[in-house]
Tab-separated table of C-alpha atoms and ligand atoms in Angstrom:
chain	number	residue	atom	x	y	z
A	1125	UNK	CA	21.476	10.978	79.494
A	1126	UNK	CA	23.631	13.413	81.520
A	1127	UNK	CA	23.125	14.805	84.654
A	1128	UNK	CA	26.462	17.006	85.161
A	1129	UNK	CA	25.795	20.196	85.588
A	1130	UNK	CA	27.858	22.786	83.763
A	1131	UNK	CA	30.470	25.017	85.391
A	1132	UNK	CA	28.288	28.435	84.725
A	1133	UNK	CA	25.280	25.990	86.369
A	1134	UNK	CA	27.553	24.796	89.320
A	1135	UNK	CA	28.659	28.687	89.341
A	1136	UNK	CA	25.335	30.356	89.804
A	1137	UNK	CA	23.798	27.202	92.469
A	1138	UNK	CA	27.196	27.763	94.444
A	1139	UNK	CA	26.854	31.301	94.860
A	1140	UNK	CA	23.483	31.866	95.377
A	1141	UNK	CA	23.413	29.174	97.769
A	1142	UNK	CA	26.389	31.173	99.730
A	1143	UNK	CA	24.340	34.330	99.377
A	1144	UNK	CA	20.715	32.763	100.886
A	1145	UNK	CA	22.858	30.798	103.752
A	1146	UNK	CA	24.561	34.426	104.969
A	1147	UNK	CA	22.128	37.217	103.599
A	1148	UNK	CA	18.665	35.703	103.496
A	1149	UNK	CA	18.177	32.728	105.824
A	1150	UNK	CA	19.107	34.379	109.476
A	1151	UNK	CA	17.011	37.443	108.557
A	1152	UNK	CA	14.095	35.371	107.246
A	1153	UNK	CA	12.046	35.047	110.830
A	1154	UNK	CA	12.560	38.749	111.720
A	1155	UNK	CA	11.314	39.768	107.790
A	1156	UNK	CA	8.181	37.642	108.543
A	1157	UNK	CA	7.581	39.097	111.738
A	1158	UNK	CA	7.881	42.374	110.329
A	1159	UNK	CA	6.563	42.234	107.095
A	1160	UNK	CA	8.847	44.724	105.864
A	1161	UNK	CA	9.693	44.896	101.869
A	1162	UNK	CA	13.619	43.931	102.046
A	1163	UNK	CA	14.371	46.791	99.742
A	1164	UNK	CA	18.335	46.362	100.450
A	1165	UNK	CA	18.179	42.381	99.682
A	1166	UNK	CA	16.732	43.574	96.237
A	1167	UNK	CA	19.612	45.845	95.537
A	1168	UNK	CA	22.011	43.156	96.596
A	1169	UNK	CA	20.199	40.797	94.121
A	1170	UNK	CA	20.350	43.307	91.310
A	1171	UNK	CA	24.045	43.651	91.885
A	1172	UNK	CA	24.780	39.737	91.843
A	1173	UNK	CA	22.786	39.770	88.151
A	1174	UNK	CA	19.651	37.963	89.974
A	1175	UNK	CA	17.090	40.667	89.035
A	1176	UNK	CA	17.539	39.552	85.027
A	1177	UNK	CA	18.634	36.357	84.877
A	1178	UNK	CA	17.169	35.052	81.795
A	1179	UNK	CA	17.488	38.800	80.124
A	1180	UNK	CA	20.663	38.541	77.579
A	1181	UNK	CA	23.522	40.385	78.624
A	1182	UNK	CA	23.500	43.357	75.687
A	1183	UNK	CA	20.393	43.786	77.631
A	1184	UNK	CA	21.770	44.601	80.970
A	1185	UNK	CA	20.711	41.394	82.091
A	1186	UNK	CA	23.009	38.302	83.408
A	1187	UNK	CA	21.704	35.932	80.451
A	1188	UNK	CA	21.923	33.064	82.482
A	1189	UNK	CA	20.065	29.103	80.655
A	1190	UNK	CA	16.616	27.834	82.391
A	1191	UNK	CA	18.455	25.759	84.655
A	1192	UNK	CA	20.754	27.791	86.099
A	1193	UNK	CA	17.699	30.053	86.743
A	1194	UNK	CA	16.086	27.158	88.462
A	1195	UNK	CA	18.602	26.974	90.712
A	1196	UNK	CA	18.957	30.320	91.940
A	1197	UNK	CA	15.199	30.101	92.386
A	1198	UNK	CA	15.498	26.924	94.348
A	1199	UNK	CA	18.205	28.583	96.531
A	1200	UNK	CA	16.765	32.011	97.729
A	1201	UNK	CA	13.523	29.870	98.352
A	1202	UNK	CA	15.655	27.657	100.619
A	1203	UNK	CA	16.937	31.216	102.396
A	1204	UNK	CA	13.939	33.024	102.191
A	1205	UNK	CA	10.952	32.246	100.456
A	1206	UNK	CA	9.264	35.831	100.894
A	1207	UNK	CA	12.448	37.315	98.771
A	1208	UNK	CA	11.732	34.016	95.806
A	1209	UNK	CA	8.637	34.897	94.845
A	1210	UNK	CA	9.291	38.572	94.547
A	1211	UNK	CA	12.561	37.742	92.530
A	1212	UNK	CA	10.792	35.161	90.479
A	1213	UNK	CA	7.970	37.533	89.462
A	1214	UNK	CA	10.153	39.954	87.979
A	1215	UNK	CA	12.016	37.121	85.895
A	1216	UNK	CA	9.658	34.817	84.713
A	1217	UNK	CA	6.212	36.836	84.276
A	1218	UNK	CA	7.189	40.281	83.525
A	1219	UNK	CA	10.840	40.308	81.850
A	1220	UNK	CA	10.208	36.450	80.260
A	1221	UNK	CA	6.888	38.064	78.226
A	1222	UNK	CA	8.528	41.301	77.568
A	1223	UNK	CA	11.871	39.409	76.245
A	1224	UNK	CA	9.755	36.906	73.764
A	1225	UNK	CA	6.573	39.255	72.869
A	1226	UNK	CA	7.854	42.745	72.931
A	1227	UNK	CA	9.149	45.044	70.146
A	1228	UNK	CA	12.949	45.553	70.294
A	1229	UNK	CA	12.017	49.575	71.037
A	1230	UNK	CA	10.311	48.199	73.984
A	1231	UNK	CA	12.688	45.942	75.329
A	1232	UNK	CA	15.571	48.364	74.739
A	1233	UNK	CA	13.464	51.101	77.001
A	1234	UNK	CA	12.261	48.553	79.737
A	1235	UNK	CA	14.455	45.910	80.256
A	1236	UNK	CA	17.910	46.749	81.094
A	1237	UNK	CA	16.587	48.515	84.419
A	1238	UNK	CA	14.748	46.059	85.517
A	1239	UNK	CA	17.622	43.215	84.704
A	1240	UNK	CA	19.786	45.400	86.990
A	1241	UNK	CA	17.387	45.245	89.998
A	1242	UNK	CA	16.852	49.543	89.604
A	1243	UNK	CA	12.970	48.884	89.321
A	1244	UNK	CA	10.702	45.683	89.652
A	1245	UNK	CA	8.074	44.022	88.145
A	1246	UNK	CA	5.206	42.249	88.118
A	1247	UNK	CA	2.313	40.507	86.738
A	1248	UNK	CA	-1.651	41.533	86.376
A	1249	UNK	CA	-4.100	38.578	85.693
A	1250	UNK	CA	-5.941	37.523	88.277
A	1251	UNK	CA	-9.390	39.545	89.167
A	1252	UNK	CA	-11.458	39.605	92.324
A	1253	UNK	CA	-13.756	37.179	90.098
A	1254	UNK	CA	-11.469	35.559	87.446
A	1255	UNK	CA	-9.230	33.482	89.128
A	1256	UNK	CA	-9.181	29.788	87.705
A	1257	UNK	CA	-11.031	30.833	85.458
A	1258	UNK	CA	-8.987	33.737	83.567
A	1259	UNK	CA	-11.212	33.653	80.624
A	1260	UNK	CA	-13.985	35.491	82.412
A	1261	UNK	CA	-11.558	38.787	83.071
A	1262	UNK	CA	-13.254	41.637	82.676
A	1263	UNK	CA	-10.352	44.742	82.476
A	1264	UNK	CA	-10.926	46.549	79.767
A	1265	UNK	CA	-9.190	48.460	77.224
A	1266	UNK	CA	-9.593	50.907	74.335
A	1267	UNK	CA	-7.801	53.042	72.022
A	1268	UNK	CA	-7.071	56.739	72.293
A	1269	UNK	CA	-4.708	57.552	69.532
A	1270	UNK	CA	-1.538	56.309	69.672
A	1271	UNK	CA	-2.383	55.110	73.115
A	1272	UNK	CA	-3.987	52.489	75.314
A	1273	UNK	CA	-6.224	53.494	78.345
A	1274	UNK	CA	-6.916	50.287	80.941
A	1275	UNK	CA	-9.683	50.239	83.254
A	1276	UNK	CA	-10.833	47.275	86.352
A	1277	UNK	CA	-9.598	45.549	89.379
A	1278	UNK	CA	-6.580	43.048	89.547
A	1279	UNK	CA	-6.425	41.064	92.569
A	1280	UNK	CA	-3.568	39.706	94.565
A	1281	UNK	CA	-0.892	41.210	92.718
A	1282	UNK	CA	2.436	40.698	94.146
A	1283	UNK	CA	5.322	43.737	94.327
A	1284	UNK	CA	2.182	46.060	93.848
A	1285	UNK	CA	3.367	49.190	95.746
A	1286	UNK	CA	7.223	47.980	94.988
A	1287	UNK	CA	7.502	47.461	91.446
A	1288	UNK	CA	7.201	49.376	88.380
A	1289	UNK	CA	6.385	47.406	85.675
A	1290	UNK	CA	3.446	44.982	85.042
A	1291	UNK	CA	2.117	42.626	82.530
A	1292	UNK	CA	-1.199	43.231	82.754
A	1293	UNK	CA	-4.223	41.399	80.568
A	1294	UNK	CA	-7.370	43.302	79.901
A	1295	UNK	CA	-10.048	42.398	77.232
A	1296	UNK	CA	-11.873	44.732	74.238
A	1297	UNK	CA	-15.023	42.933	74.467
A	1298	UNK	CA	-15.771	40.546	77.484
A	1299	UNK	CA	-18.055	38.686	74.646
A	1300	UNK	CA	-15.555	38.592	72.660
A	1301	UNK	CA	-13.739	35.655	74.955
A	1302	UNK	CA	-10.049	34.633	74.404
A	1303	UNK	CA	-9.801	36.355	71.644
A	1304	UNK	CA	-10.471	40.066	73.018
A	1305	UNK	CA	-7.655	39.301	75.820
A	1306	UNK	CA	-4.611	41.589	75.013
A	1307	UNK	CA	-1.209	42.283	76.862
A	1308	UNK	CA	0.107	45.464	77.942
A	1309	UNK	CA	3.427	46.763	79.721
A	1310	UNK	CA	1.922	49.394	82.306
A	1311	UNK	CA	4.006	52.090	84.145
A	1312	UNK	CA	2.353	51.723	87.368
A	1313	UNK	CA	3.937	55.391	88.428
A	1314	UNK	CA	0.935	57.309	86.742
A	1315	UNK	CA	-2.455	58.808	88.249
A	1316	UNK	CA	-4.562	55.778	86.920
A	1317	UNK	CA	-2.598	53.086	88.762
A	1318	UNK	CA	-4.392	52.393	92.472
A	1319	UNK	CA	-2.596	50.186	94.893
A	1320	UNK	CA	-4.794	49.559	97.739
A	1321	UNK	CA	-3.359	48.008	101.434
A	1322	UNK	CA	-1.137	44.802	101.453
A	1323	UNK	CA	-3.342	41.650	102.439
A	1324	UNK	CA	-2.439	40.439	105.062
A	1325	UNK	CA	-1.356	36.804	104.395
A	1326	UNK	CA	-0.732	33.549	106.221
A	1327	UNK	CA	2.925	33.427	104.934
A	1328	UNK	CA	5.446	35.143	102.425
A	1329	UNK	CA	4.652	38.014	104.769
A	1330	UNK	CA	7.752	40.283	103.649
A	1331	UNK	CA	6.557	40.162	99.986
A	1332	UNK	CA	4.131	43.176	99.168
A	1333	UNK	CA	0.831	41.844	97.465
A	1334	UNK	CA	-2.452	44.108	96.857
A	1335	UNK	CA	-5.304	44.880	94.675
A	1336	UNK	CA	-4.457	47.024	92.014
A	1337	UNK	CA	-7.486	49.393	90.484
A	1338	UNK	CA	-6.892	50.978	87.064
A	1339	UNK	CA	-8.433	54.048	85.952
A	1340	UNK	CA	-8.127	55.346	82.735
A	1341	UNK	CA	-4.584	53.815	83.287
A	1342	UNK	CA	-2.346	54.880	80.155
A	1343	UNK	CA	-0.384	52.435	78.055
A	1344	UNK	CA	1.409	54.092	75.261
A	1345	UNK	CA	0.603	52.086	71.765
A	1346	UNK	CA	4.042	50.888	71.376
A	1347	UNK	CA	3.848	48.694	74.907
A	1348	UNK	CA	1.371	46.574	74.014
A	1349	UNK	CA	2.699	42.649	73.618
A	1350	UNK	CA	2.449	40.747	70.267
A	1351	UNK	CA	-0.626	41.533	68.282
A	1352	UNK	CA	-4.338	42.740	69.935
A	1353	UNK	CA	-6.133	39.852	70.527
A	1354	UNK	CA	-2.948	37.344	70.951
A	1355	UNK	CA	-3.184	38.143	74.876
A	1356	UNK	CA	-4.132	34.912	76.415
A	1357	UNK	CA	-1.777	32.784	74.334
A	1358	UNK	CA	1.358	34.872	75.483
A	1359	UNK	CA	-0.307	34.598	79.344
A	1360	UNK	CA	-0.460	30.570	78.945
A	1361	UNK	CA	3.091	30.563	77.014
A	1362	UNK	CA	4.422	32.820	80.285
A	1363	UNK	CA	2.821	30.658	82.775
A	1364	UNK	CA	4.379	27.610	81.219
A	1365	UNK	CA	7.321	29.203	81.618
A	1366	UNK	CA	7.196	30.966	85.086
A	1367	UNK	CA	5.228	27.205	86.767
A	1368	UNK	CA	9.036	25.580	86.877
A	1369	UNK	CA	9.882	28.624	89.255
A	1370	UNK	CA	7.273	27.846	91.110
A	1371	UNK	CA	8.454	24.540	90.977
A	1372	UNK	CA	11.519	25.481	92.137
A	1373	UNK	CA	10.634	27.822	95.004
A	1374	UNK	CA	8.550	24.859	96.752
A	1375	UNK	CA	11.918	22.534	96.211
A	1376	UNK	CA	13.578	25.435	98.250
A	1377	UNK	CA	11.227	25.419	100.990
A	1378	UNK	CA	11.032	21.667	101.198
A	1379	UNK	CA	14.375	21.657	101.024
A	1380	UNK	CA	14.869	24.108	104.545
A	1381	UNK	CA	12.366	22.272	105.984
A	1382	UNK	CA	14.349	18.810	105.536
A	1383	UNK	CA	17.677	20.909	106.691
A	1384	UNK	CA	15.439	21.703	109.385
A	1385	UNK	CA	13.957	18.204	110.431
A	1386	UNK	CA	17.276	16.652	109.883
A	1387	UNK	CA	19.131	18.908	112.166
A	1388	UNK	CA	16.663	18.598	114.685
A	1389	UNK	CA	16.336	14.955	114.568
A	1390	UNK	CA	20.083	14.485	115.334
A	1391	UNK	CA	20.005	16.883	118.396
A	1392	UNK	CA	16.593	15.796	120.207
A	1393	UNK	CA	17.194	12.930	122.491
A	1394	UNK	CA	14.228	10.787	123.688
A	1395	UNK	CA	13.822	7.778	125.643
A	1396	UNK	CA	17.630	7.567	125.436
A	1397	UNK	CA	18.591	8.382	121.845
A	1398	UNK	CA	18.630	10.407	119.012
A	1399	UNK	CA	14.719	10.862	117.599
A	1400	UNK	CA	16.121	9.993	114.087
A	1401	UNK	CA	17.590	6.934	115.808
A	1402	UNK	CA	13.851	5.934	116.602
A	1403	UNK	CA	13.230	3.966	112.751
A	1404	UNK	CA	9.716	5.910	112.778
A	1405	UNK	CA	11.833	8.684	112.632
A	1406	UNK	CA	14.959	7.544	110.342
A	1407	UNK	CA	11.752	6.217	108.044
A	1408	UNK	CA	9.975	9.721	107.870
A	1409	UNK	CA	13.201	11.156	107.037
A	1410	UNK	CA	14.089	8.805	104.469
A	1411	UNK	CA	10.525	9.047	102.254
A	1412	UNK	CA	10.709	12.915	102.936
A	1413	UNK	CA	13.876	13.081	101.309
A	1414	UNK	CA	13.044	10.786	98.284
A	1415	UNK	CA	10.005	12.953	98.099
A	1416	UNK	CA	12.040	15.646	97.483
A	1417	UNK	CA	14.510	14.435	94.897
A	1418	UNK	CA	11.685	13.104	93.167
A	1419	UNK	CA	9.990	16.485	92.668
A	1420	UNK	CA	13.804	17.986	92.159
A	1421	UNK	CA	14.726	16.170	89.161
A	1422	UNK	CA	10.948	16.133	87.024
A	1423	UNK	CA	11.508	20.180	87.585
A	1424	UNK	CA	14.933	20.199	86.507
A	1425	UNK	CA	13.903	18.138	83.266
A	1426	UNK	CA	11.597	20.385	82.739
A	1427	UNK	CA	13.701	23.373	83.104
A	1428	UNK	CA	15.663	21.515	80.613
A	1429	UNK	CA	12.967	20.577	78.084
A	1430	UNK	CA	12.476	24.471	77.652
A	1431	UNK	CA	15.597	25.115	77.631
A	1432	UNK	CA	15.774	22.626	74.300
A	1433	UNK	CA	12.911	25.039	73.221
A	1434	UNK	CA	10.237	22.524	73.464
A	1435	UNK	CA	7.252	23.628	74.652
A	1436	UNK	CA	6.573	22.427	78.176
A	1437	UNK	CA	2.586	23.017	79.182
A	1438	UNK	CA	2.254	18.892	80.591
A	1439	UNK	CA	5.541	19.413	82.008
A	1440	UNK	CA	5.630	22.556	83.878
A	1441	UNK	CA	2.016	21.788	85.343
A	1442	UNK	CA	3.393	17.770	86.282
A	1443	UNK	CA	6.836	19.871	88.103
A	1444	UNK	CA	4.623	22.600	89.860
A	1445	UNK	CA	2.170	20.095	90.991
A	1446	UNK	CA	4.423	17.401	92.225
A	1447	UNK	CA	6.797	20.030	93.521
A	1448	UNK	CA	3.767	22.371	95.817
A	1449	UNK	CA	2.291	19.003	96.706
A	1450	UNK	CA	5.396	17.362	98.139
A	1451	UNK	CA	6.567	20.859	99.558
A	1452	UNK	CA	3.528	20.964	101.519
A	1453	UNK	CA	3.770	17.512	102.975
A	1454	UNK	CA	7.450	18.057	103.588
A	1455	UNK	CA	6.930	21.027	105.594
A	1456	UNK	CA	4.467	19.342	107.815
A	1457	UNK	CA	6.005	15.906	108.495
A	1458	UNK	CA	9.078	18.880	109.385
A	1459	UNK	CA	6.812	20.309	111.887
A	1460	UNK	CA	5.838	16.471	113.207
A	1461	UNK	CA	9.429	15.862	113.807
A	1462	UNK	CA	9.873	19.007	116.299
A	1463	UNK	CA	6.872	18.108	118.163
A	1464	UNK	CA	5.669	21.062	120.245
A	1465	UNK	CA	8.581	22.865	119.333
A	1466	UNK	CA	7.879	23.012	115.755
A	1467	UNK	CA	4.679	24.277	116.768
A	1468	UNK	CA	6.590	27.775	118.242
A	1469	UNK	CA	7.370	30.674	115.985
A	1470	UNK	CA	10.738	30.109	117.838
A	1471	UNK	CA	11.550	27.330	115.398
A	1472	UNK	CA	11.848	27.745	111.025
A	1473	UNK	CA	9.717	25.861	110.485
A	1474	UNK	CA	6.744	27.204	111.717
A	1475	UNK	CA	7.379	29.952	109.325
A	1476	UNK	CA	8.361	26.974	106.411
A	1477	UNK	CA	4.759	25.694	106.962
A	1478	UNK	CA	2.632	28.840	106.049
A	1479	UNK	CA	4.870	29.576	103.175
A	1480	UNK	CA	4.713	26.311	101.296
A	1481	UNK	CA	0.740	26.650	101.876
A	1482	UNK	CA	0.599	29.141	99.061
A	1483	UNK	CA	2.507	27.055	96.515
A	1484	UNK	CA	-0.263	24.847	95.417
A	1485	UNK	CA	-2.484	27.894	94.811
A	1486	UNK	CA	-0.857	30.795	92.871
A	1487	UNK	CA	0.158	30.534	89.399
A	1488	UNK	CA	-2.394	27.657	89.150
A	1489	UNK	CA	-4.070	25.869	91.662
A	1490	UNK	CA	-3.079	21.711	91.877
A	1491	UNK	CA	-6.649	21.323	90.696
A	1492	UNK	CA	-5.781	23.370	87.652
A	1493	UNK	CA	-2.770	22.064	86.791
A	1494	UNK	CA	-4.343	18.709	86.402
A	1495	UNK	CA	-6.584	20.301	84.464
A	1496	UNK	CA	-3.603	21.193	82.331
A	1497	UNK	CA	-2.008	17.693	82.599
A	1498	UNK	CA	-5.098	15.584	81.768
A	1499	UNK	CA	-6.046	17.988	78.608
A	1500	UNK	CA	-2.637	17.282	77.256
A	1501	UNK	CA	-2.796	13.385	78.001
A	1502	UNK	CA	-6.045	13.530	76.063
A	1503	UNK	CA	-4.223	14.401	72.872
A	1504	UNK	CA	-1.862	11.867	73.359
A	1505	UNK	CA	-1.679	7.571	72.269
A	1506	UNK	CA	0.791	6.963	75.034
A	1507	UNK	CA	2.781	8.328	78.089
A	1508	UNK	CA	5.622	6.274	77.452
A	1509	UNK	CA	9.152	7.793	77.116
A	1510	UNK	CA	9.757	8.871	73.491
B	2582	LIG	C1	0.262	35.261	97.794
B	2582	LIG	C2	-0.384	35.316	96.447
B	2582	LIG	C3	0.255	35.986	95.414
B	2582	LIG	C4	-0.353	36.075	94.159
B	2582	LIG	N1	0.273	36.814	93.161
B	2582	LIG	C5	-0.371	37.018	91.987
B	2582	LIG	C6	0.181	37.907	90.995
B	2582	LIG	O1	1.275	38.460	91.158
B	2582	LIG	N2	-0.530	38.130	89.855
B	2582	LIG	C7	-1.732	37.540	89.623
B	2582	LIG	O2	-2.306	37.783	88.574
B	2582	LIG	N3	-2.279	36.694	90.543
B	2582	LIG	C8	-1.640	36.431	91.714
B	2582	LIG	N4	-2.193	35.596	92.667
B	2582	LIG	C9	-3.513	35.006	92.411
B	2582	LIG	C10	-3.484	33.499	92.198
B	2582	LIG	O3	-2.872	33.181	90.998
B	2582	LIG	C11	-4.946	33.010	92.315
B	2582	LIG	O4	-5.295	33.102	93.698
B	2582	LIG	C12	-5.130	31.592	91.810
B	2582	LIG	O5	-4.959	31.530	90.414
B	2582	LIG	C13	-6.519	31.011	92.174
B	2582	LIG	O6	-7.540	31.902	91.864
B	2582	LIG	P1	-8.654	32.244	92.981
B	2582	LIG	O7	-7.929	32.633	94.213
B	2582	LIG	O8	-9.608	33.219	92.397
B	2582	LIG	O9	-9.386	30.880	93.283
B	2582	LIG	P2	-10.629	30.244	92.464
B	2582	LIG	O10	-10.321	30.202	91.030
B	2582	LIG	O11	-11.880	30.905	92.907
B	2582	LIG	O12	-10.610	28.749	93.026
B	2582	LIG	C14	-11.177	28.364	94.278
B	2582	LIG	C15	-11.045	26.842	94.378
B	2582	LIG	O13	-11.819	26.216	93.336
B	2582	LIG	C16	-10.997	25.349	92.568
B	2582	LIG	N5	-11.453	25.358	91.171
B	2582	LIG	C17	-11.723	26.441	90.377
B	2582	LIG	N6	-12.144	26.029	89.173
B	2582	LIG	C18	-12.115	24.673	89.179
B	2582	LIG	C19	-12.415	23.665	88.199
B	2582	LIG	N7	-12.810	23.959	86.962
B	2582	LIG	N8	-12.293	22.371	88.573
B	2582	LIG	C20	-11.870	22.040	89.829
B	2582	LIG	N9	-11.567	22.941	90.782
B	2582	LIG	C21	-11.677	24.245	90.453
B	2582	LIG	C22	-9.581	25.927	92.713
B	2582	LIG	O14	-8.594	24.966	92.423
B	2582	LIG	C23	-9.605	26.354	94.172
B	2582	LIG	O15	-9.369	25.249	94.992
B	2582	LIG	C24	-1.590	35.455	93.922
B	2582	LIG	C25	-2.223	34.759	94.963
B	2582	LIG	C26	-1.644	34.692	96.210
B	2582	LIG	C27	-2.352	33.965	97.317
């Protein structure tokens, strides 16, 4: 067993970490007031090879392994969590699909612009009533030539109205089930593509995320992902995939948040002394932190695991849903520690606290992934280390 990072892996965590300490974190609070698409961050991620990570470099992309992925994730999250998920979208579940499912036409057209950062993308599965439950979509396609044309609703789809291209699932036949789901690259810059107002959220306010209508929406034959019908595997496979992000966004807001707390614990003085001097205090501090490294190193195996090219459903969902879950109680034992303060939008984490909320939900609520987790222990004898 070896934990040592590589250089390239010590590389990329040193130097995004830099980046999200100057660039992201001190602009965080007036991007969530705002709300404001950080359109200039995006070009300075493009430029630093963030925008196409995982994308090989004869590909215009920085062709970085899982882990070093992870921890770029885990970084920006820990500067700005608004700017993670918007970076993480366009890596894991739109370039990640197009890289393992798309013809080499295809990914010679579409991916070397989006691995520079020039456009964005973005991911279509979720419906206003297919959630959870992804099965019941009911987007539909059809052939028209040598073309596809999409029709339906997608729901709370992030960069809508900032990115280009989207993965987007859509069925033949709604009776047809699983096996009717295809997926499509779309060119949201057509007629047929309707973004409709931001919603406005609780947190990751400075990340653009809308309902999307398609209308006769026009995918040319060539953009379509693996074979008709193979749709909802290459959605699970993605997921599997994009989940460890996930993972490792909620490790970088837990993370601020203890940076936070910590700080704040050294500096507050009551009844004579340092709060963190107070053992409830020291103690809260101490589980929080073990907490964290906890969730840190089951997402980094994981992000190893795939790296090894095994595939990682039981341990993508365990990672996302020990990672949100902790994040979550991180951020509000952080809040706890500031007392009133922490209770003022004057204070991080105020802000860290609505943006962890959302962890546990998208990509898979908790409940789902132990949906996930306790389907896969069904198959197996035991859960002891191989
Ligand atoms: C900020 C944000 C960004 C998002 N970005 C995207 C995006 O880019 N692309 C995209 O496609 N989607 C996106 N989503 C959608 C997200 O993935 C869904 O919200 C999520 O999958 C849950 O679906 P739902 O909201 O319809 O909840 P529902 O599925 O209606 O669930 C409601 C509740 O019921 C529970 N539940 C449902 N079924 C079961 C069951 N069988 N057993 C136990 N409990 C169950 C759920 O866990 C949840 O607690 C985003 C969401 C948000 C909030």
């Amino acid at each position: 067993m070896d934990f040592e990072l590589s250089e390239q892996q010590r590389m990329v965590r040193d130097m995004v970490r830099e980046f999200a300490a100057e660039q992201l974190r001190p602009g965080a609070g007036a991007r969530d007031e705002s709300g404001e698409f950080p359109h200039e961050i995006f070009k300075e991620l493009g430029g630093l090879g963030l925008l196409g990570m995982l994308v090989p470099e004869e590909l215009g992309g920085a062709g970085m392994d899982a882990l070093s992925y992870i921890f770029a994730i885990e970084e920006i999250a820990r500067g700005d969590a608004s700017v993670a998920v918007g970076v993480s979208v366009t890596n894991s579940v739109c370039q990640w699909p197009i890289l393992h499912f798309g013809s080499d036409e295809l990914k010679r057209r579409v991916l070397p612009a989006l691995a520079r950062g020039e456009e964005l993308g973005g991911i279509m599965l979720t419906e206003p009533e297919a959630g959870s439950d992804l099965g019941s979509l009911r987007t539909s396609y059809r052939r028209d030539g040598d073309r596809f044309l999409l029709n339906g609703a997608k729901a709370w789809i992030t960069n809508a109205g900032v990115a280009r291209r989207f993965v987007v699932l859509a069925t033949r036949d709604a009776k047809l089930g699983a096996k009717g789901v295809s997926a499509f690259v779309l060119d949201a810059e057509q007629p047929g593509v309707h973004v409709h107002q931001p919603e406005k959220k609780m947190g990751l306010r400075s990340s653009k995320t809308s309902m999307v209508t398609l209308e006769d929406a026009v995918v040319p034959a060539g953009d379509l992902l693996g074979e008709e019908g193979q749709g909802f595997r290459i959605a699970l496979a993605t997921l599997d995939h994009s989940r460890i992000g996930i993972a490792a966004q909620s490790l970088g807001i837990g993370q601020a948040a203890m940076d936070e707390a910590l700080r704040y614990a050294k500096e507050r003085v009551q009844f004579g002394k340092p709060i963190i001097d107070h053992q409830a205090i020291g103690f809260r501090l101490a589980d929080m932190n073990t907490e964290l490294e906890a969730a840190r190193w089951l997402t980094y195996r994981a992000a190893w695991l795939s790296e090894q090219g095994v595939r990682t459903t039981r341990s993508s969902a365990e990672a996302k849903l020990l990672a949100s879950e902790t994040a979550n109680r991180i951020v509000a034992l952080a809040v706890q520690v500031h007392g009133g303060y922490g209770y003022s939008r004057e204070y991080a984490v105020e802000r860290l606290y609505r943006e962890a909320r959302v962890t546990t939900i998208y990509e898979g609520t908790s409940e789902v992934q132990r949906m996930v987790i306790a389907r896969a222990l069904k198959e197996l004898a035991t859960t002891a280390p191989a």
